[in-house]
Short mmCIF file of C-alpha atoms and ligand atoms in Angstrom, two decimals:
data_model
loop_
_atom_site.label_atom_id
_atom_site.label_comp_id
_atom_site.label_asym_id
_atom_site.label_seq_id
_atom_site.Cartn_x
_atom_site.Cartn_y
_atom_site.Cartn_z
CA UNK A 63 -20.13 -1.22 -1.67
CA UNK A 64 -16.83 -2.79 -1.83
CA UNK A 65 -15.97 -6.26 -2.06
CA UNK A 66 -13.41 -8.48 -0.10
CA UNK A 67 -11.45 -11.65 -0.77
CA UNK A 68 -8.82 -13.80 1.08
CA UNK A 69 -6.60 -15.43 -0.97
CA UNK A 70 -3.88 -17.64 0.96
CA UNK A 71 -0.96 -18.51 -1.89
CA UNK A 72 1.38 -21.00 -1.56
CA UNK A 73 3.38 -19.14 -4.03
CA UNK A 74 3.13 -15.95 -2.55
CA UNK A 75 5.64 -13.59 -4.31
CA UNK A 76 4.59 -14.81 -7.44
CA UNK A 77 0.71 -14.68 -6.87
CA UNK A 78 1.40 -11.54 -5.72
CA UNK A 79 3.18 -10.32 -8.88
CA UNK A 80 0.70 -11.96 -11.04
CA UNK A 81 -1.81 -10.21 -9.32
CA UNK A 82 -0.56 -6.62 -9.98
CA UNK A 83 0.37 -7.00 -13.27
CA UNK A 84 -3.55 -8.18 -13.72
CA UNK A 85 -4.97 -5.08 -11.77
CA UNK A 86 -2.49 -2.67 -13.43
CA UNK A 87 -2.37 -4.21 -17.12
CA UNK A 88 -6.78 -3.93 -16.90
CA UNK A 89 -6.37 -0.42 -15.59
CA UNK A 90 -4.14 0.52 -18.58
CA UNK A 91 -6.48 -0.97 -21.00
CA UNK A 92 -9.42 0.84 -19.64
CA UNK A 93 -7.85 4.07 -19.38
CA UNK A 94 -4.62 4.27 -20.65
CA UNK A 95 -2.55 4.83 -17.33
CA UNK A 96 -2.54 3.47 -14.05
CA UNK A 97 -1.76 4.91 -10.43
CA UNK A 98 -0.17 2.50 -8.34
CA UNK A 99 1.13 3.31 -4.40
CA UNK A 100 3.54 1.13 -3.13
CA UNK A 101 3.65 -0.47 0.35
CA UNK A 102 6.57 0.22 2.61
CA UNK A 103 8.35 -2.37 5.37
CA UNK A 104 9.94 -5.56 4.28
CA UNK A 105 7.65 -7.83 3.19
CA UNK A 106 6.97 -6.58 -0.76
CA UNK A 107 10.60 -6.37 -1.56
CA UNK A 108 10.56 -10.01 -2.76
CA UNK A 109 7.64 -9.05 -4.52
CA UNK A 110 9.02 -5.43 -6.50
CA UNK A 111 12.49 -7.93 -6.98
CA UNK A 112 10.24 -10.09 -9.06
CA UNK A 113 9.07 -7.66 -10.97
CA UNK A 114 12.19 -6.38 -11.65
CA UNK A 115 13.29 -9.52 -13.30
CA UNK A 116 13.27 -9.41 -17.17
CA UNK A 117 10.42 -12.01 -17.76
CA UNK A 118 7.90 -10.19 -14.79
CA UNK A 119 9.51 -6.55 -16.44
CA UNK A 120 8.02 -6.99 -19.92
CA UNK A 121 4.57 -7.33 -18.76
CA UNK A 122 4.06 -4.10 -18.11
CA UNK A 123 4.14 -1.17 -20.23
CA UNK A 124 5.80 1.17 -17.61
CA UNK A 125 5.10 4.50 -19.47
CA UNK A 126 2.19 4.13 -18.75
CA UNK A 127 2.57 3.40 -14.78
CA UNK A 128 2.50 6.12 -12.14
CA UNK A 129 4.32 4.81 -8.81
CA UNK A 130 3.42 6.68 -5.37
CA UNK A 131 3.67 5.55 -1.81
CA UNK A 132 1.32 4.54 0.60
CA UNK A 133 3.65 5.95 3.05
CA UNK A 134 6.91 7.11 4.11
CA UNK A 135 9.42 7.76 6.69
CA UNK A 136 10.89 11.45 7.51
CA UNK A 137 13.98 10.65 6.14
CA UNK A 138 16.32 11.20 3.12
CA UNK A 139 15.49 9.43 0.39
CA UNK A 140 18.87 8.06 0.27
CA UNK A 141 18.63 6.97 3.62
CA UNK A 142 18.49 3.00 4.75
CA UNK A 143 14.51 3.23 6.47
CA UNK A 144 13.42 5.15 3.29
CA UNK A 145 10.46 3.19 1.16
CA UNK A 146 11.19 5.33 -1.77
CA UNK A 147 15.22 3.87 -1.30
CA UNK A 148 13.96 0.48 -0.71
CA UNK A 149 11.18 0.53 -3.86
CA UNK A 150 13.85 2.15 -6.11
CA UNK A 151 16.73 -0.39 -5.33
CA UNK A 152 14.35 -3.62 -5.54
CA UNK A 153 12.26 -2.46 -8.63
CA UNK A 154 12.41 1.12 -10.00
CA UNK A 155 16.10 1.23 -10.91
CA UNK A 156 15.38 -1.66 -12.81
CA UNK A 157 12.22 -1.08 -14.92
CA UNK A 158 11.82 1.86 -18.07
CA UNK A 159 9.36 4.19 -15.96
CA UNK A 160 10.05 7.37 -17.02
CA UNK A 161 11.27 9.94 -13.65
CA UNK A 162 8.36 11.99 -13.98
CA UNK A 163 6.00 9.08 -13.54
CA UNK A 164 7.42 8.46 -9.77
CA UNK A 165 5.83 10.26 -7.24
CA UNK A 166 7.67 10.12 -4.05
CA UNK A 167 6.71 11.64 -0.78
CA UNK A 168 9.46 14.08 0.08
CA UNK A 169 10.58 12.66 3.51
CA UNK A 170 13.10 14.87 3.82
CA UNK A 171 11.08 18.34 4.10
CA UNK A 172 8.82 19.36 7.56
CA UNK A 173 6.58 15.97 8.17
CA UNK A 174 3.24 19.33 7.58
CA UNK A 175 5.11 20.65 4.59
CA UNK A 176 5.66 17.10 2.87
CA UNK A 177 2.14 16.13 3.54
CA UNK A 178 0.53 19.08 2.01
CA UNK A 179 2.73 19.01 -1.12
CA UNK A 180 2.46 15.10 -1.39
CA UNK A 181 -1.39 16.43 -1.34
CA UNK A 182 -1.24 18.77 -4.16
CA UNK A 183 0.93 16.49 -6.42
CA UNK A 184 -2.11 14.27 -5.86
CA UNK A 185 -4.45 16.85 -7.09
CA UNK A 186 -2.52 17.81 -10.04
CA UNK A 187 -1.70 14.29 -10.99
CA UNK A 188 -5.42 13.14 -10.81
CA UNK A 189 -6.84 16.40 -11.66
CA UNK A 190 -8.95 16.80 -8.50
CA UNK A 191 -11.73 19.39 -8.35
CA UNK A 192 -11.27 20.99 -4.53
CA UNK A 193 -13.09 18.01 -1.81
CA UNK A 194 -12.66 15.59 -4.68
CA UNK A 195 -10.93 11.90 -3.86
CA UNK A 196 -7.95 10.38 -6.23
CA UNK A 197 -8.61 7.48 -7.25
CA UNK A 198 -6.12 5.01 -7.57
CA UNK A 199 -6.15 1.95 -9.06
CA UNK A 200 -4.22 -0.08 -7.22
CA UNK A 201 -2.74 0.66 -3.71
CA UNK A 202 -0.23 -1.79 -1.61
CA UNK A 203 -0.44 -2.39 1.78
CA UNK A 204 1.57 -4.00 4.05
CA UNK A 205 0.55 -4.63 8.35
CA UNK A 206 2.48 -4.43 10.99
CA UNK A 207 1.73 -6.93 13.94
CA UNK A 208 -0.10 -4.47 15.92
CA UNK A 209 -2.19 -3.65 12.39
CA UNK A 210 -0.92 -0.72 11.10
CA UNK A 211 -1.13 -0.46 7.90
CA UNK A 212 0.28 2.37 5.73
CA UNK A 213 1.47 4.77 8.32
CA UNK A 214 -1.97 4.50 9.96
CA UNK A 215 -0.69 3.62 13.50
CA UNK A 216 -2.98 2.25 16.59
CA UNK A 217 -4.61 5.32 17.97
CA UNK A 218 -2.88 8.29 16.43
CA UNK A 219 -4.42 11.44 15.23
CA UNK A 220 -4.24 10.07 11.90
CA UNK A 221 -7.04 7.29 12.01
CA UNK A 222 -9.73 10.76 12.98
CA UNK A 223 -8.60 12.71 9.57
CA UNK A 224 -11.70 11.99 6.60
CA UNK A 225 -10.75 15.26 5.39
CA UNK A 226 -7.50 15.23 3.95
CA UNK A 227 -5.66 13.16 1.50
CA UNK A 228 -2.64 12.92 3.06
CA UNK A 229 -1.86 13.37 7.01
CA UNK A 230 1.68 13.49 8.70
CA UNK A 231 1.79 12.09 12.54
CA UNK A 232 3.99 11.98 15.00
CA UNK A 233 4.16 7.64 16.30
CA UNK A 234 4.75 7.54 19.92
CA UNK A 235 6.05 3.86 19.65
CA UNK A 236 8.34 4.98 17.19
CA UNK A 237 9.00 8.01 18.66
CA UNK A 238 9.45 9.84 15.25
CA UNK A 239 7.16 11.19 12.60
CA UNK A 240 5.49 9.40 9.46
CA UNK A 241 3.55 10.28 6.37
CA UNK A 242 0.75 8.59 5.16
CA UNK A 243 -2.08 8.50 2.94
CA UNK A 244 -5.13 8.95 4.63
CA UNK A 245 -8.04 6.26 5.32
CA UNK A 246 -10.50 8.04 3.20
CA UNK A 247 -8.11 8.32 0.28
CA UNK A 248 -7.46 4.62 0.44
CA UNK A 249 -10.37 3.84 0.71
CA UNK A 250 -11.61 5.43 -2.47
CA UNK A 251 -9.06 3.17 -4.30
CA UNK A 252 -10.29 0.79 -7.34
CA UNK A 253 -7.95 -2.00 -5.65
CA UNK A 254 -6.41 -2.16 -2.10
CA UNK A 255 -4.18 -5.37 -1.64
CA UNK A 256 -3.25 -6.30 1.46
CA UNK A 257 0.26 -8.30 1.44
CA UNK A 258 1.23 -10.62 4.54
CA UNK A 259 3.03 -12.98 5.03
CA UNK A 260 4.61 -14.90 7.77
CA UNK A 261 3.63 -16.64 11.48
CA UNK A 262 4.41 -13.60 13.33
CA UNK A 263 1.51 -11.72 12.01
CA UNK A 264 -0.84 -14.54 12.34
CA UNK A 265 -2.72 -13.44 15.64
CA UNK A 266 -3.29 -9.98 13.85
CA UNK A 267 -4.91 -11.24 10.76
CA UNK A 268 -6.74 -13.22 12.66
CA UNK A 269 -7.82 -10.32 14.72
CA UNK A 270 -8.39 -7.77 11.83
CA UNK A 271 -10.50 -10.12 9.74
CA UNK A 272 -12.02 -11.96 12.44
CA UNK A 273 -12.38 -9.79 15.74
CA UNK A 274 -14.64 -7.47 17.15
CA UNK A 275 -14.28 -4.09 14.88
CA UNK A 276 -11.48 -2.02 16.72
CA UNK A 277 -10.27 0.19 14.51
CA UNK A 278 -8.61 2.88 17.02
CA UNK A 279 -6.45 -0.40 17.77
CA UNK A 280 -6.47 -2.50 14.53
CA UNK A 281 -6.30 0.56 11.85
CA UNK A 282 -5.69 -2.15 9.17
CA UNK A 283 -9.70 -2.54 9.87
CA UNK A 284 -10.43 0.69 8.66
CA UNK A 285 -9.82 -0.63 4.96
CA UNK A 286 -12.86 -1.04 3.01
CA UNK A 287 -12.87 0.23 -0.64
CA UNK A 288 -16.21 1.97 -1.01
CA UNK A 289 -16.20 0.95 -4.64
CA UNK A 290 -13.55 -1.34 -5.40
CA UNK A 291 -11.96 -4.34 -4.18
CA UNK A 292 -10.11 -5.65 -1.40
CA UNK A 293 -8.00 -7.93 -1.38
CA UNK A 294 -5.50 -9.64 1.35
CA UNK A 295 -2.82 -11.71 -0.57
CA UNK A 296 -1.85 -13.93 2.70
CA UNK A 297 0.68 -17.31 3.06
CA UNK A 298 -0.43 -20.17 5.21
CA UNK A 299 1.82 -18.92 8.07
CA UNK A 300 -0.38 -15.63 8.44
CA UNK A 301 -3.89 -17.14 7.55
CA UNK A 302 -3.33 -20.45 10.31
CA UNK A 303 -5.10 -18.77 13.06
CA UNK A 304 -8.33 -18.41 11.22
CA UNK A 305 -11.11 -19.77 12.23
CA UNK A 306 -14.23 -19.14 10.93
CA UNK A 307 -13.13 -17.16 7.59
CA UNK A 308 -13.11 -19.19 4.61
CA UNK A 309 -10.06 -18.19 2.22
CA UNK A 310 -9.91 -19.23 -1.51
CA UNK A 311 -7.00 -21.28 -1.33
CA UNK A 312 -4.15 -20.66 -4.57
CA UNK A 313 -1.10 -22.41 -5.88
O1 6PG B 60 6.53 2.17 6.13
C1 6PG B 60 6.19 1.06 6.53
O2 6PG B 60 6.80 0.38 7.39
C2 6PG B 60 5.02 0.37 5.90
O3 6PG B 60 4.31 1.07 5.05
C3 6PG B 60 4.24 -0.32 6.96
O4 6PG B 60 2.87 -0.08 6.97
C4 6PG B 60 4.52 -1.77 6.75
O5 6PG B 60 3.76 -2.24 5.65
C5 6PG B 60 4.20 -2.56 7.98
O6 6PG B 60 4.90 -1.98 9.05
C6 6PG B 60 4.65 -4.02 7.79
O7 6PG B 60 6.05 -3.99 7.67
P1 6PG B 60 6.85 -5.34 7.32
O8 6PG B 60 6.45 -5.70 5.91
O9 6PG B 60 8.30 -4.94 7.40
O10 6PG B 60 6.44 -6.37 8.32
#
């Protein structure tokens, strides 16, 4: 079984940073590559910015890192609500990864076409025997404030698929399609780190890691590495409404 930890960082971005530069240096020491799927939305773009910079650049050896995405919108991927545009402008135009190493989800093609290629560029990438699970080693998550997280919205079609690795859904409350990868895929990853940050999603974390298990309404709650870790990376504005929880407080 997975475990879970609550950090709460006063220095957010940069525990953050520090944090997947740990997961993804061990992972490239152990194996000589690591997978890494990006979180969409707003709140990592401080983070991938930092990592950008020269000093946070160096750390990694980015040959060696393969970048997908946790999720995307059916857009362009030149357009303004894409997370490949918003991941490429913040960090990937700024670090040596090589092209081939970035995996984005094609946004732009049929939501059912882009899923099932997204799905088979999995399978080739990790070299996935047919029912087989890839197995990242580090995916990014972000939550919305009714807990979303990925593209996993509150009582979509998407939260019922354990068979795929990838599932494209139509979001009512959006009124527009996403892609996503699926709860079973994430949760077969060695790390899963939750960042939030920020009052307004205060109720929600304390909700998802506190509340009764609703999981048709709090997808976020669906996240439980099987065999890995799980980590939520949270600021002191989105852990003050917990009550009983005891986070490991960080600089
Ligand atoms: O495509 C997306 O929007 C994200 O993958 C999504 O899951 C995001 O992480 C949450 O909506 C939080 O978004 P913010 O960070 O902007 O609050």
């Amino acid at each position: 079984m997975g475990t879970q930890q609550i950090l709460v960082a006063d220095n957010w971005t940069t525990t953050a940073a520090q944090t997947i530069v740990r997961l993804l240096t061990d992972a490239i020491a152990a194996r000589g590559v690591c997978s890494l799927a990006l979180a969409g939305g707003s709140t990592p773009r401080e983070v991938y910015r930092l990592l950008a910079t020269p000093t946070w650049r160096d750390r990694l050896d980015w040959s060696r890192v393969h970048v997908f995405w946790g999720d995307e919108r059916t857009v362009p991927p030149d357009h303004p609500d894409s997370n490949y545009r918003m991941a490429h402008e913040a960090l990937l135009a700024h670090v040596p990864i090589p092209p081939e190493n970035i995996h984005r989800m094609a946004g732009e093609q049929p939501p059912d076409v882009a899923a099932a290629a997204y799905a088979e560029e999995l399978r080739a990438h990790f070299g996935l025997p047919f029912g087989a699970w890839p197995r990242f080693d580090l995916i990014l998550l972000g939550m919305g404030d009714d807990g979303h997280t990925a593209s996993l919205f509150p009582h979509t079609d998407a939260l019922c698929d354990w068979e795929h690795l990838t599932h494209a859904l139509f979001v009512p409350k959006l009124n527009t399609w996403r892609l996503t990868l699926t709860v079973p895929t994430i949760n077969h990853a060695r790390h899963v780190l939750f960042l939030v940050r920020g009052a307004p999603k205060a109720a929600t974390v304390a909700r998802v890691l506190e509340g009764v298990f609703a999981p048709k309404t709090f997808p976020a709650m669906l996240i439980h590495p099987r065999d890995g870790t799980l980590t939520w990376l949270l600021d002191r504005d989105a852990a003050h409404q917990l009550t009983h929880t005891q986070p490991e407080y960080v600089e």
